[in-house]
PDB file of C-alpha atoms in Angstrom:
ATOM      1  CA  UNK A 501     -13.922  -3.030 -13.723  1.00 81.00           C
ATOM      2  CA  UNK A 502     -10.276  -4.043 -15.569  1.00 95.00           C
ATOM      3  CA  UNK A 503     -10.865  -7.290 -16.206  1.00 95.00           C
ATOM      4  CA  UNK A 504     -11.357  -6.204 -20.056  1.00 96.00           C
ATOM      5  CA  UNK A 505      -7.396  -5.932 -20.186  1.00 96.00           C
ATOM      6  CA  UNK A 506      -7.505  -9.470 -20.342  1.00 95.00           C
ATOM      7  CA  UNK A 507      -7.958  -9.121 -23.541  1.00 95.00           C
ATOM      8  CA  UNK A 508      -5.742  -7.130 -24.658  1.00 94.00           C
ATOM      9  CA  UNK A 509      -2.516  -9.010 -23.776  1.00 93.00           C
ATOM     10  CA  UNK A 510      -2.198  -8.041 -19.563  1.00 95.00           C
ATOM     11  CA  UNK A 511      -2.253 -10.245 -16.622  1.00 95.00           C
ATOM     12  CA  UNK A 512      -4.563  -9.204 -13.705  1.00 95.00           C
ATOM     13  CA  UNK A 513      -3.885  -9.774 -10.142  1.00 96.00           C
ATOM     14  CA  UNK A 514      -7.064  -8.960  -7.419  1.00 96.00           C
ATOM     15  CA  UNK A 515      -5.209  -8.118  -3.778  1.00 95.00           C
ATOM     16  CA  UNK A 516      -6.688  -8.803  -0.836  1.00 94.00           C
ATOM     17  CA  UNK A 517      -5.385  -6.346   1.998  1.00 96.00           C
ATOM     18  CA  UNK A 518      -6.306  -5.675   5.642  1.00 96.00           C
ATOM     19  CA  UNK A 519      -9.836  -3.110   5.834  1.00 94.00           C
ATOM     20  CA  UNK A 520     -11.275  -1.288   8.821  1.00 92.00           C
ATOM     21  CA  UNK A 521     -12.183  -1.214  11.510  1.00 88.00           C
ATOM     22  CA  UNK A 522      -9.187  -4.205  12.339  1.00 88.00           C
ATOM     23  CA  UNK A 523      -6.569  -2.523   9.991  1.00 92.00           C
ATOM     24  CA  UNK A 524      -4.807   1.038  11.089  1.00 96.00           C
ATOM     25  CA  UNK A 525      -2.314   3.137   8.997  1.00 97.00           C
ATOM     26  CA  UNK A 526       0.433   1.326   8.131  1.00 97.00           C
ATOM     27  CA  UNK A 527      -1.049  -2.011   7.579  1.00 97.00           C
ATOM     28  CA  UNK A 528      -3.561  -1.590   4.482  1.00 98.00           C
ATOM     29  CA  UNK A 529      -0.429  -0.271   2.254  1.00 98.00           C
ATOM     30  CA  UNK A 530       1.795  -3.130   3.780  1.00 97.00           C
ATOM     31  CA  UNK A 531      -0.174  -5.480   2.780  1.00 98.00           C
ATOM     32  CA  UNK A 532      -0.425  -3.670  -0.599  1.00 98.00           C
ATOM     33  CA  UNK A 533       3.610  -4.021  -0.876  1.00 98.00           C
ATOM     34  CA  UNK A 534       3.538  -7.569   0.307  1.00 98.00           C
ATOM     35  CA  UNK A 535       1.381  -8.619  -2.623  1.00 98.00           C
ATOM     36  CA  UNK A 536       3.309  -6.624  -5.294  1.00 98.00           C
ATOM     37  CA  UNK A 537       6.527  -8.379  -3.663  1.00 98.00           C
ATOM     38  CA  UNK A 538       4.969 -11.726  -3.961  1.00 98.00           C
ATOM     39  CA  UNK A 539       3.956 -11.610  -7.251  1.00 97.00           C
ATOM     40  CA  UNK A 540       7.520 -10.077  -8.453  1.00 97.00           C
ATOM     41  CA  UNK A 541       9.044 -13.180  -6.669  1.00 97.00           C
ATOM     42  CA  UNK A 542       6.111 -15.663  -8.765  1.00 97.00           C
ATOM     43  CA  UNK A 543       6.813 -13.456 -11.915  1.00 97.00           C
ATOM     44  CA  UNK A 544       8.115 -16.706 -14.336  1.00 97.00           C
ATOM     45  CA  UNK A 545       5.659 -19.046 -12.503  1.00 96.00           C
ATOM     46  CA  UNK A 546       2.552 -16.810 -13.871  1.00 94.00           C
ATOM     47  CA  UNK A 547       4.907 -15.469 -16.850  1.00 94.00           C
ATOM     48  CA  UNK A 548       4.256 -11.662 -16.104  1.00 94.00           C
ATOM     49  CA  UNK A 549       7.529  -9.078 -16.811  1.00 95.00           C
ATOM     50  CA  UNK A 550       8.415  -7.996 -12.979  1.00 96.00           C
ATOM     51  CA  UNK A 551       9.442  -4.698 -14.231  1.00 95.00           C
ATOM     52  CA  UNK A 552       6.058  -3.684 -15.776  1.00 96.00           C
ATOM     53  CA  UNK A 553       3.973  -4.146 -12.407  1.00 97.00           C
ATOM     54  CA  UNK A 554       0.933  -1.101 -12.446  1.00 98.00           C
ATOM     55  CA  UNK A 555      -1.440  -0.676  -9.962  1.00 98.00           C
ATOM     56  CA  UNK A 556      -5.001   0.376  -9.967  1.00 98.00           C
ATOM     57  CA  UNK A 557      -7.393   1.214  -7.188  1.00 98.00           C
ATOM     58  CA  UNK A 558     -11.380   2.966  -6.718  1.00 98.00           C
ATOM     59  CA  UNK A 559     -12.092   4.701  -3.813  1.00 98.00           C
ATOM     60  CA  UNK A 560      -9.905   3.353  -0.681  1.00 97.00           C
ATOM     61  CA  UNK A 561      -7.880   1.343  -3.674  1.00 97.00           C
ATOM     62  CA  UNK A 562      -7.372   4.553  -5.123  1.00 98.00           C
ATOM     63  CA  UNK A 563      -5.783   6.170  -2.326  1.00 98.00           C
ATOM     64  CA  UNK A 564      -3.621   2.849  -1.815  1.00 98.00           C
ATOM     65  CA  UNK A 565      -2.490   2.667  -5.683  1.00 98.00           C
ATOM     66  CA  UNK A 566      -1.594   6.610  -4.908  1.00 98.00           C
ATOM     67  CA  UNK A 567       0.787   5.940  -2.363  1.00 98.00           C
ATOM     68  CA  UNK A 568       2.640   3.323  -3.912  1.00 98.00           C
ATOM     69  CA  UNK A 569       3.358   5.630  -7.012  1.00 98.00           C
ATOM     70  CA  UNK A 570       4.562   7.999  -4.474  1.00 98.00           C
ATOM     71  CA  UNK A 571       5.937   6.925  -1.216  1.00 97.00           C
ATOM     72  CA  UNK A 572       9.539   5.588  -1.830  1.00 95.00           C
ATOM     73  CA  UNK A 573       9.272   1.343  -1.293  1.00 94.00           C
ATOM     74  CA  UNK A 574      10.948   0.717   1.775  1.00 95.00           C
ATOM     75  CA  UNK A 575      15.058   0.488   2.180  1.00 94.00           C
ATOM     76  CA  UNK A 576      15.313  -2.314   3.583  1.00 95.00           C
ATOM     77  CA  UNK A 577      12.903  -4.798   1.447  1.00 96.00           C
ATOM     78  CA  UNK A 578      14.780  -7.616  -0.325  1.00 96.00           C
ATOM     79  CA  UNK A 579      12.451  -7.871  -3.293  1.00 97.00           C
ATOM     80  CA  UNK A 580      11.226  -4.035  -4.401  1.00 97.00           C
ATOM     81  CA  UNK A 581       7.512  -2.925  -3.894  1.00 98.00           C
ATOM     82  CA  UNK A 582       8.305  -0.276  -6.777  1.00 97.00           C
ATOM     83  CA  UNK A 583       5.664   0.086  -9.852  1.00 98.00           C
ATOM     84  CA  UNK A 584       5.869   1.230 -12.715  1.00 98.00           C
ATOM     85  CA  UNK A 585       2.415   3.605 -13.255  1.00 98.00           C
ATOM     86  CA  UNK A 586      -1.029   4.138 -11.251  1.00 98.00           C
ATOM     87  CA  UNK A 587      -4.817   4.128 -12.161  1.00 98.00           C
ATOM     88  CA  UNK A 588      -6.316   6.275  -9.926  1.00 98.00           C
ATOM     89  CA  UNK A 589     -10.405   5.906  -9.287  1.00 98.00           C
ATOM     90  CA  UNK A 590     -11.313   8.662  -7.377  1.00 98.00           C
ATOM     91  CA  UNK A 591      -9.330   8.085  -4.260  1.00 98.00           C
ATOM     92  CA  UNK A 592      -8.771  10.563  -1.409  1.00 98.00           C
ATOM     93  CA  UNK A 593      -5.481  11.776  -1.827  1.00 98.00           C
ATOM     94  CA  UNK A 594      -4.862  14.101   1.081  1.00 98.00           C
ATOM     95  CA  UNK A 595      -6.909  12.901   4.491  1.00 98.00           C
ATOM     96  CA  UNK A 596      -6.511  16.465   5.929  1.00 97.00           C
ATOM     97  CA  UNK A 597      -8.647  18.371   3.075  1.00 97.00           C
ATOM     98  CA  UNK A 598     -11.099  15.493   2.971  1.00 97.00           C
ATOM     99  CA  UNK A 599     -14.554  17.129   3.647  1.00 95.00           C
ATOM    100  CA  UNK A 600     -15.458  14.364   5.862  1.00 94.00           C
ATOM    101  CA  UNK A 601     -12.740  14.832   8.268  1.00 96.00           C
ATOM    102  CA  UNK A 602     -12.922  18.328   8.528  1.00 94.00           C
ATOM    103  CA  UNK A 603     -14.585  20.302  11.772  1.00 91.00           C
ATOM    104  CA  UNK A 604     -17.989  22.129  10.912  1.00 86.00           C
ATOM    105  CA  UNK A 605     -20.301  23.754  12.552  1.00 79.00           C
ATOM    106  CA  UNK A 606     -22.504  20.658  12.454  1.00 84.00           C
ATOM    107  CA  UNK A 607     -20.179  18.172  13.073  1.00 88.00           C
ATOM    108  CA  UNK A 608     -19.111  17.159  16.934  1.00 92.00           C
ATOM    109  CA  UNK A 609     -15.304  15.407  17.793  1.00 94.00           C
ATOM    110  CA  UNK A 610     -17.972  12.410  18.263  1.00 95.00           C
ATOM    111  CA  UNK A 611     -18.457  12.849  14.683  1.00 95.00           C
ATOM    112  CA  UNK A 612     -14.875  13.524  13.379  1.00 96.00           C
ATOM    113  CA  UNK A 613     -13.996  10.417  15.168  1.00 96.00           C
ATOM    114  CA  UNK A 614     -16.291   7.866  13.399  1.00 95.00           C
ATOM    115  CA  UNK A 615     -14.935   9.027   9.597  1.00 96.00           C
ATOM    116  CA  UNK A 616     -12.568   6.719   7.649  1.00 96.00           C
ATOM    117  CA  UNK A 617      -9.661   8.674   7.868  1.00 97.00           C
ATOM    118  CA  UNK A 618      -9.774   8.663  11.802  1.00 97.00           C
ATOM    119  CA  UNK A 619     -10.581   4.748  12.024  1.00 96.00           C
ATOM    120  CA  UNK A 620      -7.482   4.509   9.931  1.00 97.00           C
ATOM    121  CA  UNK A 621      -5.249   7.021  11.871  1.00 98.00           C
ATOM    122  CA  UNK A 622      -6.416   5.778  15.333  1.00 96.00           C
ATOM    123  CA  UNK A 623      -7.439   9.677  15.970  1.00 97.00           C
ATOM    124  CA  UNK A 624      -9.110  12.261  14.923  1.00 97.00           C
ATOM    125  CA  UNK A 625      -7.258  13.421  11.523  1.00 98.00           C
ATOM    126  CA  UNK A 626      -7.179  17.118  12.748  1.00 96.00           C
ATOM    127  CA  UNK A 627      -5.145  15.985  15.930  1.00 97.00           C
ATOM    128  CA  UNK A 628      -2.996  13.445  13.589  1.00 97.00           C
ATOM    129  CA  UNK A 629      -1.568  15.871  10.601  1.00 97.00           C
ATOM    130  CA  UNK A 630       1.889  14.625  10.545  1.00 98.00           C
ATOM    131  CA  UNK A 631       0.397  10.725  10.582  1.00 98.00           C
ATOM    132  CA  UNK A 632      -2.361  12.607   8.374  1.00 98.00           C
ATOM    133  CA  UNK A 633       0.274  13.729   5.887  1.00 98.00           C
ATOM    134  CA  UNK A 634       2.567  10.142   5.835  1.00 98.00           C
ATOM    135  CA  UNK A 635      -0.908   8.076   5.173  1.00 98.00           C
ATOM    136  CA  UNK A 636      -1.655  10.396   2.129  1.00 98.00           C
ATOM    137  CA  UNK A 637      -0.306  10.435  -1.717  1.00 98.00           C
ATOM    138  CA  UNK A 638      -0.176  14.311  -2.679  1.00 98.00           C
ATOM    139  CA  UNK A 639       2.339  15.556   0.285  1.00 98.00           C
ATOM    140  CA  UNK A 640       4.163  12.620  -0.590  1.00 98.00           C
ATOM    141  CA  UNK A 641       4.375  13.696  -4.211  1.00 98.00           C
ATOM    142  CA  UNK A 642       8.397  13.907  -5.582  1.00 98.00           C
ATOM    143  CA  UNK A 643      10.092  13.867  -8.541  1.00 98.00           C
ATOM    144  CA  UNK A 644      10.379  10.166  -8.231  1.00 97.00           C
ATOM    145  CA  UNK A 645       6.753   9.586  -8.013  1.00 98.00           C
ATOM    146  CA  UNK A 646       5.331   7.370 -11.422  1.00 98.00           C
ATOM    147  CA  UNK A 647       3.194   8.132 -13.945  1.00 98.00           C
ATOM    148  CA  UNK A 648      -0.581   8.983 -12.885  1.00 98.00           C
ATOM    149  CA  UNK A 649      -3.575   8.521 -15.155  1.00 98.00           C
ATOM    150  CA  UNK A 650      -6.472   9.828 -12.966  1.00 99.00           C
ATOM    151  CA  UNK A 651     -10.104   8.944 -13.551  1.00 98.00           C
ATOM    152  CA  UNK A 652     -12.620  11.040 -11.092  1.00 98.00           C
ATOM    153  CA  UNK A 653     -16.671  11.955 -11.795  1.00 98.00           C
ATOM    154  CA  UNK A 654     -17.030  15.954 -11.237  1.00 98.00           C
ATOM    155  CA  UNK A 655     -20.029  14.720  -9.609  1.00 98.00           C
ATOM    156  CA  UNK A 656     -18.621  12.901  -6.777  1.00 98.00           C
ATOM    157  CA  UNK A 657     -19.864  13.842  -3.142  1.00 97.00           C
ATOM    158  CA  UNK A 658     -17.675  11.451  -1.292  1.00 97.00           C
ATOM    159  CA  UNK A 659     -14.538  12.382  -2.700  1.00 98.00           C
ATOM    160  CA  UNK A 660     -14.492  15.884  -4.278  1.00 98.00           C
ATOM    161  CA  UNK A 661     -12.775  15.909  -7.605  1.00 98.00           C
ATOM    162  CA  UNK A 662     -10.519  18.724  -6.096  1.00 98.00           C
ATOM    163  CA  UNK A 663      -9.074  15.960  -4.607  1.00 98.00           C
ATOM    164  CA  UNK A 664      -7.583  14.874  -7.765  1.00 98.00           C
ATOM    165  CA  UNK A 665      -7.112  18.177  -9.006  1.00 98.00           C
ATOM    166  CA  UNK A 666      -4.623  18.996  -6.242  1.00 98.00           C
ATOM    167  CA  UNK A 667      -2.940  15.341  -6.911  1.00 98.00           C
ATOM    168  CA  UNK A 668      -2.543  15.945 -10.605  1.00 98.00           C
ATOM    169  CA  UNK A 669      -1.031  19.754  -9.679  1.00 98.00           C
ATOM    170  CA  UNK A 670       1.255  18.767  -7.005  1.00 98.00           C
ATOM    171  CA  UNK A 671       3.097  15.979  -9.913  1.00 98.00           C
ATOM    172  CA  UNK A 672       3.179  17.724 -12.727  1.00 98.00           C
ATOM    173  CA  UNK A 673       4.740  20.769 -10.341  1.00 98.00           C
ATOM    174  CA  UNK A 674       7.019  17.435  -9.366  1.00 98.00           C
ATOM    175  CA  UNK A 675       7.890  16.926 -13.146  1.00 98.00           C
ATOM    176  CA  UNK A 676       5.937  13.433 -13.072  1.00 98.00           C
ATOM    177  CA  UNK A 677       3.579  12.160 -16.051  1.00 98.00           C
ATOM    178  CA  UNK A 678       0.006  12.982 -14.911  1.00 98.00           C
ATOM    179  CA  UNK A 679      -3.781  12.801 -16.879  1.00 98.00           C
ATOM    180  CA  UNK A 680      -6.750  13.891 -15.115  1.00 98.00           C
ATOM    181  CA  UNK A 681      -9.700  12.446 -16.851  1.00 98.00           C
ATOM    182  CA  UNK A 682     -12.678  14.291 -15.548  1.00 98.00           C
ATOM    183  CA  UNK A 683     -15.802  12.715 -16.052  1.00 98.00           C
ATOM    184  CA  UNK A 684     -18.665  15.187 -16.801  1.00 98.00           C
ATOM    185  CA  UNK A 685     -21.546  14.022 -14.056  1.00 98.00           C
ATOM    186  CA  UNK A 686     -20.755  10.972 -13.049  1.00 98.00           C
ATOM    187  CA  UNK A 687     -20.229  10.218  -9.375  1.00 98.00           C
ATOM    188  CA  UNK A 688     -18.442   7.903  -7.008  1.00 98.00           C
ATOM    189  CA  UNK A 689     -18.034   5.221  -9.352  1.00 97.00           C
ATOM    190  CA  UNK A 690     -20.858   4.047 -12.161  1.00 97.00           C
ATOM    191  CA  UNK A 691     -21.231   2.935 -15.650  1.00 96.00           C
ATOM    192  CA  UNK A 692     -19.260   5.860 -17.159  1.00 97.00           C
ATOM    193  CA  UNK A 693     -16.603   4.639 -15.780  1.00 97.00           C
ATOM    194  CA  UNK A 694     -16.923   1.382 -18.093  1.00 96.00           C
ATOM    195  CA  UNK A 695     -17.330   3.738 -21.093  1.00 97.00           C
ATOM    196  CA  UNK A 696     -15.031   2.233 -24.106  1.00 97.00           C
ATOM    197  CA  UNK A 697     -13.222   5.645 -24.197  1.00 97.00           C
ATOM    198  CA  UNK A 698     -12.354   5.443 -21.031  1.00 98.00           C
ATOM    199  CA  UNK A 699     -10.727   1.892 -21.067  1.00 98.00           C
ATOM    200  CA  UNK A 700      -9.146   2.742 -24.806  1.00 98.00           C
ATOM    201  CA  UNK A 701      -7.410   5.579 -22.693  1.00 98.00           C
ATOM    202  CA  UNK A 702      -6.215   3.550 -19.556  1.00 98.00           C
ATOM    203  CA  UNK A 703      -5.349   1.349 -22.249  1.00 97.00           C
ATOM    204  CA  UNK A 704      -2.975   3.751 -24.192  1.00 98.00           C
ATOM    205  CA  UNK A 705      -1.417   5.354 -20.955  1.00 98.00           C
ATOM    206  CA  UNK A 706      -0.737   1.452 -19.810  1.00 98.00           C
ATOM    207  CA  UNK A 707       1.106   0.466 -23.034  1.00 96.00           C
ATOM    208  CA  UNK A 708       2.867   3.965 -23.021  1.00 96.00           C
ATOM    209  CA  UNK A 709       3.856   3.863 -19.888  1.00 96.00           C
ATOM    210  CA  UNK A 710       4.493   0.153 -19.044  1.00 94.00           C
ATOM    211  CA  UNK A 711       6.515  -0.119 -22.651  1.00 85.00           C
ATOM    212  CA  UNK A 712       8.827   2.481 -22.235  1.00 68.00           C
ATOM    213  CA  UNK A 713      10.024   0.215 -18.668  1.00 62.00           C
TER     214      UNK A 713
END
């Protein structure tokens, strides 16, 4: 749904990276690194700036771009994983509040255990909070976090927009750059997300944000 910055003047990159049920916590944000390395490494071969790298993500990709704008890139890599700003689509940004992975009183460990979040973990996320906490963006949130522009449908059921709303609290509490654009009835994903206000705004916050790098 960004292939309309083509247009105006950015390079696109898809990424491929390991999915369940094969891939547990660490590996889908590994792979997510790997790729960003790679392409700083091809940077002059595809004639892309390697210090303007931002990542966008729906859904699971959401929750992926989150992380790398606020997990620290690893010590000891030779070629930096940083970025420079995140698009957020309505990702889950903290596995232990997600709704889905939460005990109720219709909802048996036999249940808990088949959600994303414990697939991912290896566990049930109740019985996994520190892992929990290290696989999701908002604990992770810091002063040296990047800028966040946040997109999320107030009608979402599979990720609550208070999902976002906690995000966008816990990094402007950090001091970081962070719009929530709520988006009045839409749900997990749809045309509304396409709207040409909304890509003239991820537009702006990209050029703002990628320009002053």
């Amino acid at each position: 749904q960004l292939l309309w910055l083509v247009n105006r003047g950015y390079a696109l990159a898809s990424i491929d990276y390991r999915l369940l049920p094969e891939a547990r916590w660490p590996m889908p944000i590994d792979d997510c690194r790997e790729a960003i390395r790679w392409l700083r490494s091809h940077a002059a071969a595809f004639h892309i700036d390697p210090k303007k790298i931002a990542v966008a993500g729906d859904s699971a990709g959401g929750h992926l771009v989150a992380l790398l704008g606020a997990l620290p890139p690893p010590a000891d890599e030779k070629i930096s994983s940083k970025v420079s700003a995140v698009v957020d689509f309505y990702g889950p940004a903290d596995l232990l509040s997600m709704p889905n992975n939460l005990p109720g009183k219709n909802r048996s460990d036999a249940d808990l255990a088949k959600t994303n979040g414990a697939r991912l973990l290896g566990g049930i996320v109740r019985d996994r909070p520190e892992l929990a906490k290290a696989a999701s963006p908002t604990p992770n949130v810091s002063a040296n976090a990047v800028p966040f522009l946040i997109l999320h449908g107030d009608a979402d059921k599979l990720v609550p927009i208070d999902q976002s709303i906690r995000l966008k609290d816990k990094l402007k509490e950090a001091g970081v750059y962070c719009d929530l654009i709520t988006l009045k009835g839409a749900g997990h994903g749809g045309p509304s997300f396409r709207d040409p206000a909304i890509q003239n705004a991820i537009a702006d916050f990209l050029q703002k944000h990628l320009a002053a790098r």
